[in-house]
Amino acid sequence: MTRYILTRTARALLTALLVVTFAFFILRLTGDPALEILGNEASPQALAAFRASWGLDQPLWVQFVYYLHAILTGDLGQSMRDGRAALTVVTERIPVTLAITVPALVINLAIGIPAGIYAALHRGSAIDRIVMIGAVAGFTVPSYVLGLVLVLVISVWLKWLPSGGAHGWSSAVLPVVTLGINGSAILARFVRSAMLEVLGQPYIRTASAKGMPWRRVVHHHAVPNAAIPTITIVGFMIGGLISGAVIVESVFSWPGIGQLLVVSVVARDVSVVQCLLFLVTVTMVVSNIFVDIAYGLLDPRMAKEGNL
C-alpha cells in the first residue's frame, strides 16, 4: 500500500509540474503584459522599466527557473495591477467561491447518488426513463446556457431572485443550482451504470437465490461495491466544480476566483493568473490523491496490482 501511495503521489506531482509549466509558457507567449497594462501609448522607456521591474526582460528559461524557485519558496509574486501579493488577492476570493461550490457539491451528492441507485433498481421503468432524460439534459446543456435560462425565467420574468452579484444568500441560489444540476446529472448517470454492473454480478444472484432479503442484498452488497468506482467520479467532480465556477461566476457576476481568473487574464495580470492556476492545480491534484488512496483502501486489489 505504501508503494501504491508513493506512486500515485509521484504521478500527481508530475502532473502538477506539467500544468504549471504549460500555464507559464502560454501566458508568456500570448502577449506582452507591459503593453496590456501600460497601454500602447506608453513610452519605450516606461515599457522597458516595467519589463525590468517584473523580470520580463530576461530569457524565458531564466524567468521559468525564477518562477519554479518562487513556487518552492512559497513566493507567488505580486499583482501587476495593484502591487499586492498575488496570494492575498486570490485567497480573498476563495471563501466567496466556496459559498457556491460546497452547496453545489452537496446537491450533487444528495440528488445524483439516490437518483442513480433508484433508476438502476427500477431499470426500464418510467422513473428510470425520467431520471435518464433529466441526466442527459443536465449533462448536455452547457452551464452558461442553463445559467442564462435561469436568469431569464427566475430573475427577469418571475423576479424571485437577484440576477447577479453577491448580496446575501438569495444571490447564491441561482449559481448553486446551475452548478448543482450539471454535477447531479453526471453523478446520476455514473451511479446508475455502476449499480447495474454490480447487480449483474454472480454473487448478487447467489445472495438473492439463498433467500437473503432483496433490501439487504442491495444495502450490504450492491451499494458498497458500486461506491468504489463512484469515488473516482466524485474526485473529478471537485475539479469540475472549480472549472465550472469560472463560467458560472462570470454569468452571475459572482466575485469569486472564477471571475478573478477571467478579469486577470483579460488584464494580463500574469502573477495573479499563475497563482490561481497553481492553487487550482494543487487542489485538484490533492483531491485526486485522496481519491486514489480511498480507492486503494476500499479495493486492495487495485493497490496491489498498481492499477488506476
mmCIF file of N, CA and C in Angstrom, residues 47-135:
data_model
loop_
_atom_site.group_PDB
_atom_site.id
_atom_site.type_symbol
_atom_site.label_atom_id
_atom_site.label_comp_id
_atom_site.label_asym_id
_atom_site.label_seq_id
_atom_site.Cartn_x
_atom_site.Cartn_y
_atom_site.Cartn_z
ATOM 1 N N LEU A 47 7.898 51.184 -20.873
ATOM 2 C CA LEU A 47 7.726 49.753 -21.129
ATOM 3 C C LEU A 47 8.961 48.975 -20.690
ATOM 4 N N ALA A 48 10.137 49.516 -21.004
ATOM 5 C CA ALA A 48 11.380 48.836 -20.622
ATOM 6 C C ALA A 48 11.531 48.778 -19.108
ATOM 7 N N ALA A 49 11.166 49.866 -18.428
ATOM 8 C CA ALA A 49 11.261 49.890 -16.965
ATOM 9 C C ALA A 49 10.295 48.892 -16.346
ATOM 10 N N PHE A 50 9.093 48.790 -16.914
ATOM 11 C CA PHE A 50 8.104 47.835 -16.392
ATOM 12 C C PHE A 50 8.612 46.408 -16.558
ATOM 13 N N ARG A 51 9.108 46.097 -17.755
ATOM 14 C CA ARG A 51 9.602 44.738 -18.004
ATOM 15 C C ARG A 51 10.773 44.406 -17.084
ATOM 16 N N ALA A 52 11.647 45.377 -16.862
ATOM 17 C CA ALA A 52 12.803 45.135 -15.993
ATOM 18 C C ALA A 52 12.374 44.913 -14.551
ATOM 19 N N SER A 53 11.380 45.676 -14.088
ATOM 20 C CA SER A 53 10.941 45.549 -12.695
ATOM 21 C C SER A 53 10.269 44.216 -12.423
ATOM 22 N N TRP A 54 9.667 43.624 -13.461
ATOM 23 C CA TRP A 54 8.987 42.337 -13.281
ATOM 24 C C TRP A 54 9.792 41.171 -13.846
ATOM 25 N N GLY A 55 11.002 41.430 -14.289
ATOM 26 C CA GLY A 55 11.845 40.361 -14.812
ATOM 27 C C GLY A 55 11.440 39.860 -16.174
ATOM 28 N N LEU A 56 10.595 40.616 -16.887
ATOM 29 C CA LEU A 56 10.106 40.184 -18.190
ATOM 30 C C LEU A 56 11.132 40.404 -19.293
ATOM 31 N N ASP A 57 12.226 41.074 -18.971
ATOM 32 C CA ASP A 57 13.278 41.294 -19.963
ATOM 33 C C ASP A 57 14.289 40.153 -19.980
ATOM 34 N N GLN A 58 14.130 39.206 -19.086
ATOM 35 C CA GLN A 58 15.022 38.056 -19.022
ATOM 36 C C GLN A 58 14.586 36.994 -20.036
ATOM 37 N N PRO A 59 15.496 36.113 -20.454
ATOM 38 C CA PRO A 59 15.102 34.997 -21.326
ATOM 39 C C PRO A 59 14.027 34.140 -20.643
ATOM 40 N N LEU A 60 13.207 33.490 -21.461
ATOM 41 C CA LEU A 60 12.089 32.715 -20.912
ATOM 42 C C LEU A 60 12.562 31.645 -19.938
ATOM 43 N N TRP A 61 13.651 30.961 -20.291
ATOM 44 C CA TRP A 61 14.082 29.873 -19.416
ATOM 45 C C TRP A 61 14.538 30.412 -18.055
ATOM 46 N N VAL A 62 15.121 31.629 -18.046
ATOM 47 C CA VAL A 62 15.522 32.247 -16.778
ATOM 48 C C VAL A 62 14.282 32.608 -15.964
ATOM 49 N N GLN A 63 13.277 33.185 -16.627
ATOM 50 C CA GLN A 63 12.032 33.512 -15.936
ATOM 51 C C GLN A 63 11.390 32.255 -15.348
ATOM 52 N N PHE A 64 11.464 31.155 -16.100
ATOM 53 C CA PHE A 64 10.850 29.911 -15.632
ATOM 54 C C PHE A 64 11.571 29.371 -14.406
ATOM 55 N N VAL A 65 12.892 29.437 -14.413
ATOM 56 C CA VAL A 65 13.665 28.978 -13.249
ATOM 57 C C VAL A 65 13.315 29.807 -12.020
ATOM 58 N N TYR A 66 13.237 31.124 -12.202
ATOM 59 C CA TYR A 66 12.853 32.002 -11.092
ATOM 60 C C TYR A 66 11.447 31.661 -10.598
ATOM 61 N N TYR A 67 10.562 31.356 -11.542
ATOM 62 C CA TYR A 67 9.177 31.029 -11.184
ATOM 63 C C TYR A 67 9.116 29.746 -10.355
ATOM 64 N N LEU A 68 9.831 28.715 -10.785
ATOM 65 C CA LEU A 68 9.845 27.464 -10.022
ATOM 66 C C LEU A 68 10.439 27.682 -8.635
ATOM 67 N N HIS A 69 11.491 28.463 -8.561
ATOM 68 C CA HIS A 69 12.099 28.765 -7.261
ATOM 69 C C HIS A 69 11.106 29.505 -6.368
ATOM 70 N N ALA A 70 10.355 30.434 -6.953
ATOM 71 C CA ALA A 70 9.365 31.184 -6.177
ATOM 72 C C ALA A 70 8.280 30.264 -5.639
ATOM 73 N N ILE A 71 7.844 29.300 -6.457
ATOM 74 C CA ILE A 71 6.822 28.351 -6.003
ATOM 75 C C ILE A 71 7.348 27.527 -4.836
ATOM 76 N N LEU A 72 8.569 27.026 -4.974
ATOM 77 C CA LEU A 72 9.150 26.183 -3.929
ATOM 78 C C LEU A 72 9.359 26.947 -2.630
ATOM 79 N N THR A 73 9.561 28.249 -2.724
ATOM 80 C CA THR A 73 9.769 29.059 -1.517
ATOM 81 C C THR A 73 8.480 29.710 -1.025
ATOM 82 N N GLY A 74 7.377 29.436 -1.719
ATOM 83 C CA GLY A 74 6.092 29.985 -1.284
ATOM 84 C C GLY A 74 5.847 31.419 -1.684
ATOM 85 N N ASP A 75 6.677 31.954 -2.556
ATOM 86 C CA ASP A 75 6.507 33.338 -3.023
ATOM 87 C C ASP A 75 5.840 33.307 -4.391
ATOM 88 N N LEU A 76 4.536 33.577 -4.439
ATOM 89 C CA LEU A 76 3.794 33.501 -5.694
ATOM 90 C C LEU A 76 3.690 34.849 -6.399
ATOM 91 N N GLY A 77 4.505 35.783 -6.000
ATOM 92 C CA GLY A 77 4.586 37.044 -6.720
ATOM 93 C C GLY A 77 3.580 38.081 -6.259
ATOM 94 N N GLN A 78 3.616 39.221 -6.954
ATOM 95 C CA GLN A 78 2.721 40.335 -6.660
ATOM 96 C C GLN A 78 1.866 40.654 -7.874
ATOM 97 N N SER A 79 0.685 41.168 -7.606
ATOM 98 C CA SER A 79 -0.202 41.571 -8.694
ATOM 99 C C SER A 79 0.427 42.711 -9.480
ATOM 100 N N MET A 80 0.408 42.588 -10.798
ATOM 101 C CA MET A 80 0.949 43.649 -11.639
ATOM 102 C C MET A 80 0.019 44.854 -11.702
ATOM 103 N N ARG A 81 -1.218 44.660 -11.233
ATOM 104 C CA ARG A 81 -2.190 45.756 -11.302
ATOM 105 C C ARG A 81 -2.108 46.685 -10.096
ATOM 106 N N ASP A 82 -2.079 46.083 -8.896
ATOM 107 C CA ASP A 82 -2.106 46.934 -7.697
ATOM 108 C C ASP A 82 -0.935 46.716 -6.746
ATOM 109 N N GLY A 83 -0.018 45.796 -7.086
ATOM 110 C CA GLY A 83 1.178 45.610 -6.279
ATOM 111 C C GLY A 83 0.994 44.746 -5.050
ATOM 112 N N ARG A 84 -0.237 44.296 -4.772
ATOM 113 C CA ARG A 84 -0.446 43.429 -3.608
ATOM 114 C C ARG A 84 0.050 42.024 -3.908
ATOM 115 N N ALA A 85 0.289 41.255 -2.842
ATOM 116 C CA ALA A 85 0.703 39.867 -3.024
ATOM 117 C C ALA A 85 -0.379 39.102 -3.777
ATOM 118 N N ALA A 86 0.028 38.357 -4.808
ATOM 119 C CA ALA A 86 -0.937 37.620 -5.622
ATOM 120 C C ALA A 86 -1.719 36.623 -4.774
ATOM 121 N N LEU A 87 -1.029 35.995 -3.816
ATOM 122 C CA LEU A 87 -1.703 35.026 -2.955
ATOM 123 C C LEU A 87 -2.797 35.693 -2.131
ATOM 124 N N THR A 88 -2.558 36.916 -1.681
ATOM 125 C CA THR A 88 -3.576 37.654 -0.924
ATOM 126 C C THR A 88 -4.778 37.969 -1.795
ATOM 127 N N VAL A 89 -4.512 38.401 -3.019
ATOM 128 C CA VAL A 89 -5.594 38.723 -3.956
ATOM 129 C C VAL A 89 -6.472 37.502 -4.196
ATOM 130 N N VAL A 90 -5.843 36.333 -4.325
ATOM 131 C CA VAL A 90 -6.590 35.106 -4.615
ATOM 132 C C VAL A 90 -7.339 34.603 -3.388
ATOM 133 N N THR A 91 -6.653 34.551 -2.239
ATOM 134 C CA THR A 91 -7.286 33.984 -1.043
ATOM 135 C C THR A 91 -8.480 34.804 -0.569
ATOM 136 N N GLU A 92 -8.514 36.087 -0.920
ATOM 137 C CA GLU A 92 -9.681 36.899 -0.578
ATOM 138 C C GLU A 92 -10.935 36.401 -1.286
ATOM 139 N N ARG A 93 -10.752 35.783 -2.442
ATOM 140 C CA ARG A 93 -11.901 35.330 -3.236
ATOM 141 C C ARG A 93 -12.303 33.886 -2.951
ATOM 142 N N ILE A 94 -11.424 33.119 -2.312
ATOM 143 C CA ILE A 94 -11.712 31.696 -2.102
ATOM 144 C C ILE A 94 -12.990 31.465 -1.300
ATOM 145 N N PRO A 95 -13.214 32.154 -0.158
ATOM 146 C CA PRO A 95 -14.467 31.925 0.581
ATOM 147 C C PRO A 95 -15.712 32.224 -0.245
ATOM 148 N N VAL A 96 -15.613 33.194 -1.144
ATOM 149 C CA VAL A 96 -16.761 33.542 -1.987
ATOM 150 C C VAL A 96 -17.081 32.396 -2.942
ATOM 151 N N THR A 97 -16.047 31.786 -3.503
ATOM 152 C CA THR A 97 -16.258 30.643 -4.395
ATOM 153 C C THR A 97 -16.758 29.426 -3.626
ATOM 154 N N LEU A 98 -16.202 29.193 -2.435
ATOM 155 C CA LEU A 98 -16.657 28.063 -1.617
ATOM 156 C C LEU A 98 -18.124 28.204 -1.242
ATOM 157 N N ALA A 99 -18.608 29.439 -1.157
ATOM 158 C CA ALA A 99 -20.007 29.676 -0.789
ATOM 159 C C ALA A 99 -20.975 29.110 -1.816
ATOM 160 N N ILE A 100 -20.518 28.894 -3.059
ATOM 161 C CA ILE A 100 -21.401 28.285 -4.059
ATOM 162 C C ILE A 100 -20.960 26.869 -4.443
ATOM 163 N N THR A 101 -19.656 26.575 -4.371
ATOM 164 C CA THR A 101 -19.212 25.247 -4.788
ATOM 165 C C THR A 101 -19.507 24.167 -3.751
ATOM 166 N N VAL A 102 -19.379 24.494 -2.469
ATOM 167 C CA VAL A 102 -19.672 23.497 -1.425
ATOM 168 C C VAL A 102 -21.154 23.115 -1.422
ATOM 169 N N PRO A 103 -22.090 24.077 -1.405
ATOM 170 C CA PRO A 103 -23.509 23.693 -1.507
ATOM 171 C C PRO A 103 -23.814 22.944 -2.803
ATOM 172 N N ALA A 104 -23.149 23.324 -3.899
ATOM 173 C CA ALA A 104 -23.370 22.628 -5.167
ATOM 174 C C ALA A 104 -22.921 21.175 -5.074
ATOM 175 N N LEU A 105 -21.790 20.925 -4.408
ATOM 176 C CA LEU A 105 -21.316 19.552 -4.224
ATOM 177 C C LEU A 105 -22.292 18.754 -3.375
ATOM 178 N N VAL A 106 -22.843 19.377 -2.338
ATOM 179 C CA VAL A 106 -23.848 18.706 -1.501
ATOM 180 C C VAL A 106 -25.066 18.333 -2.340
ATOM 181 N N ILE A 107 -25.500 19.243 -3.204
ATOM 182 C CA ILE A 107 -26.636 18.957 -4.083
ATOM 183 C C ILE A 107 -26.297 17.812 -5.035
ATOM 184 N N ASN A 108 -25.092 17.835 -5.580
ATOM 185 C CA ASN A 108 -24.663 16.754 -6.471
ATOM 186 C C ASN A 108 -24.800 15.395 -5.798
ATOM 187 N N LEU A 109 -24.293 15.295 -4.569
ATOM 188 C CA LEU A 109 -24.319 14.023 -3.849
ATOM 189 C C LEU A 109 -25.730 13.658 -3.411
ATOM 190 N N ALA A 110 -26.486 14.650 -2.940
ATOM 191 C CA ALA A 110 -27.823 14.388 -2.403
ATOM 192 C C ALA A 110 -28.815 13.988 -3.487
ATOM 193 N N ILE A 111 -28.613 14.466 -4.700
ATOM 194 C CA ILE A 111 -29.536 14.144 -5.794
ATOM 195 C C ILE A 111 -28.976 13.046 -6.690
ATOM 196 N N GLY A 112 -27.720 13.174 -7.077
ATOM 197 C CA GLY A 112 -27.152 12.256 -8.045
ATOM 198 C C GLY A 112 -27.069 10.814 -7.574
ATOM 199 N N ILE A 113 -26.619 10.593 -6.332
ATOM 200 C CA ILE A 113 -26.467 9.216 -5.844
ATOM 201 C C ILE A 113 -27.812 8.517 -5.661
ATOM 202 N N PRO A 114 -28.776 9.089 -4.922
ATOM 203 C CA PRO A 114 -30.079 8.414 -4.787
ATOM 204 C C PRO A 114 -30.783 8.215 -6.127
ATOM 205 N N ALA A 115 -30.709 9.213 -7.011
ATOM 206 C CA ALA A 115 -31.376 9.089 -8.313
ATOM 207 C C ALA A 115 -30.766 7.961 -9.131
ATOM 208 N N GLY A 116 -29.432 7.855 -9.121
ATOM 209 C CA GLY A 116 -28.778 6.794 -9.865
ATOM 210 C C GLY A 116 -29.093 5.414 -9.317
ATOM 211 N N ILE A 117 -29.104 5.281 -7.991
ATOM 212 C CA ILE A 117 -29.426 3.987 -7.365
ATOM 213 C C ILE A 117 -30.864 3.595 -7.665
ATOM 214 N N TYR A 118 -31.784 4.530 -7.497
ATOM 215 C CA TYR A 118 -33.204 4.231 -7.711
ATOM 216 C C TYR A 118 -33.466 3.859 -9.169
ATOM 217 N N ALA A 119 -32.838 4.576 -10.092
ATOM 218 C CA ALA A 119 -33.031 4.278 -11.509
ATOM 219 C C ALA A 119 -32.510 2.888 -11.856
ATOM 220 N N ALA A 120 -31.368 2.505 -11.265
ATOM 221 C CA ALA A 120 -30.807 1.182 -11.539
ATOM 222 C C ALA A 120 -31.685 0.074 -10.977
ATOM 223 N N LEU A 121 -32.238 0.295 -9.782
ATOM 224 C CA LEU A 121 -33.093 -0.722 -9.159
ATOM 225 C C LEU A 121 -34.432 -0.854 -9.868
ATOM 226 N N HIS A 122 -34.812 0.159 -10.632
ATOM 227 C CA HIS A 122 -36.085 0.131 -11.371
ATOM 228 C C HIS A 122 -35.813 0.320 -12.859
ATOM 229 N N ARG A 123 -34.861 -0.423 -13.352
ATOM 230 C CA ARG A 123 -34.439 -0.288 -14.750
ATOM 231 C C ARG A 123 -35.617 -0.529 -15.701
ATOM 232 N N GLY A 124 -35.751 0.370 -16.660
ATOM 233 C CA GLY A 124 -36.816 0.237 -17.646
ATOM 234 C C GLY A 124 -38.135 0.850 -17.237
ATOM 235 N N SER A 125 -38.243 1.268 -15.981
ATOM 236 C CA SER A 125 -39.496 1.856 -15.500
ATOM 237 C C SER A 125 -39.605 3.312 -15.949
ATOM 238 N N ALA A 126 -40.768 3.894 -15.689
ATOM 239 C CA ALA A 126 -40.981 5.300 -16.034
ATOM 240 C C ALA A 126 -40.024 6.196 -15.249
ATOM 241 N N ILE A 127 -39.792 5.840 -13.979
ATOM 242 C CA ILE A 127 -38.869 6.626 -13.160
ATOM 243 C C ILE A 127 -37.463 6.579 -13.741
ATOM 244 N N ASP A 128 -37.055 5.395 -14.191
ATOM 245 C CA ASP A 128 -35.728 5.250 -14.786
ATOM 246 C C ASP A 128 -35.598 6.131 -16.023
ATOM 247 N N ARG A 129 -36.619 6.129 -16.861
ATOM 248 C CA ARG A 129 -36.570 6.948 -18.075
ATOM 249 C C ARG A 129 -36.541 8.436 -17.739
ATOM 250 N N ILE A 130 -37.320 8.828 -16.731
ATOM 251 C CA ILE A 130 -37.330 10.239 -16.326
ATOM 252 C C ILE A 130 -35.960 10.658 -15.808
ATOM 253 N N VAL A 131 -35.367 9.796 -14.970
ATOM 254 C CA VAL A 131 -34.038 10.104 -14.425
ATOM 255 C C VAL A 131 -33.011 10.222 -15.540
ATOM 256 N N MET A 132 -33.054 9.301 -16.502
ATOM 257 C CA MET A 132 -32.070 9.322 -17.576
ATOM 258 C C MET A 132 -32.267 10.514 -18.507
ATOM 259 N N ILE A 133 -33.526 10.858 -18.789
ATOM 260 C CA ILE A 133 -33.781 12.041 -19.622
ATOM 261 C C ILE A 133 -33.263 13.293 -18.923
ATOM 262 N N GLY A 134 -33.564 13.397 -17.625
ATOM 263 C CA GLY A 134 -33.067 14.539 -16.858
ATOM 264 C C GLY A 134 -31.556 14.561 -16.789
ATOM 265 N N ALA A 135 -30.944 13.376 -16.647
ATOM 266 C CA ALA A 135 -29.485 13.303 -16.561
ATOM 267 C C ALA A 135 -28.836 13.718 -17.879
#
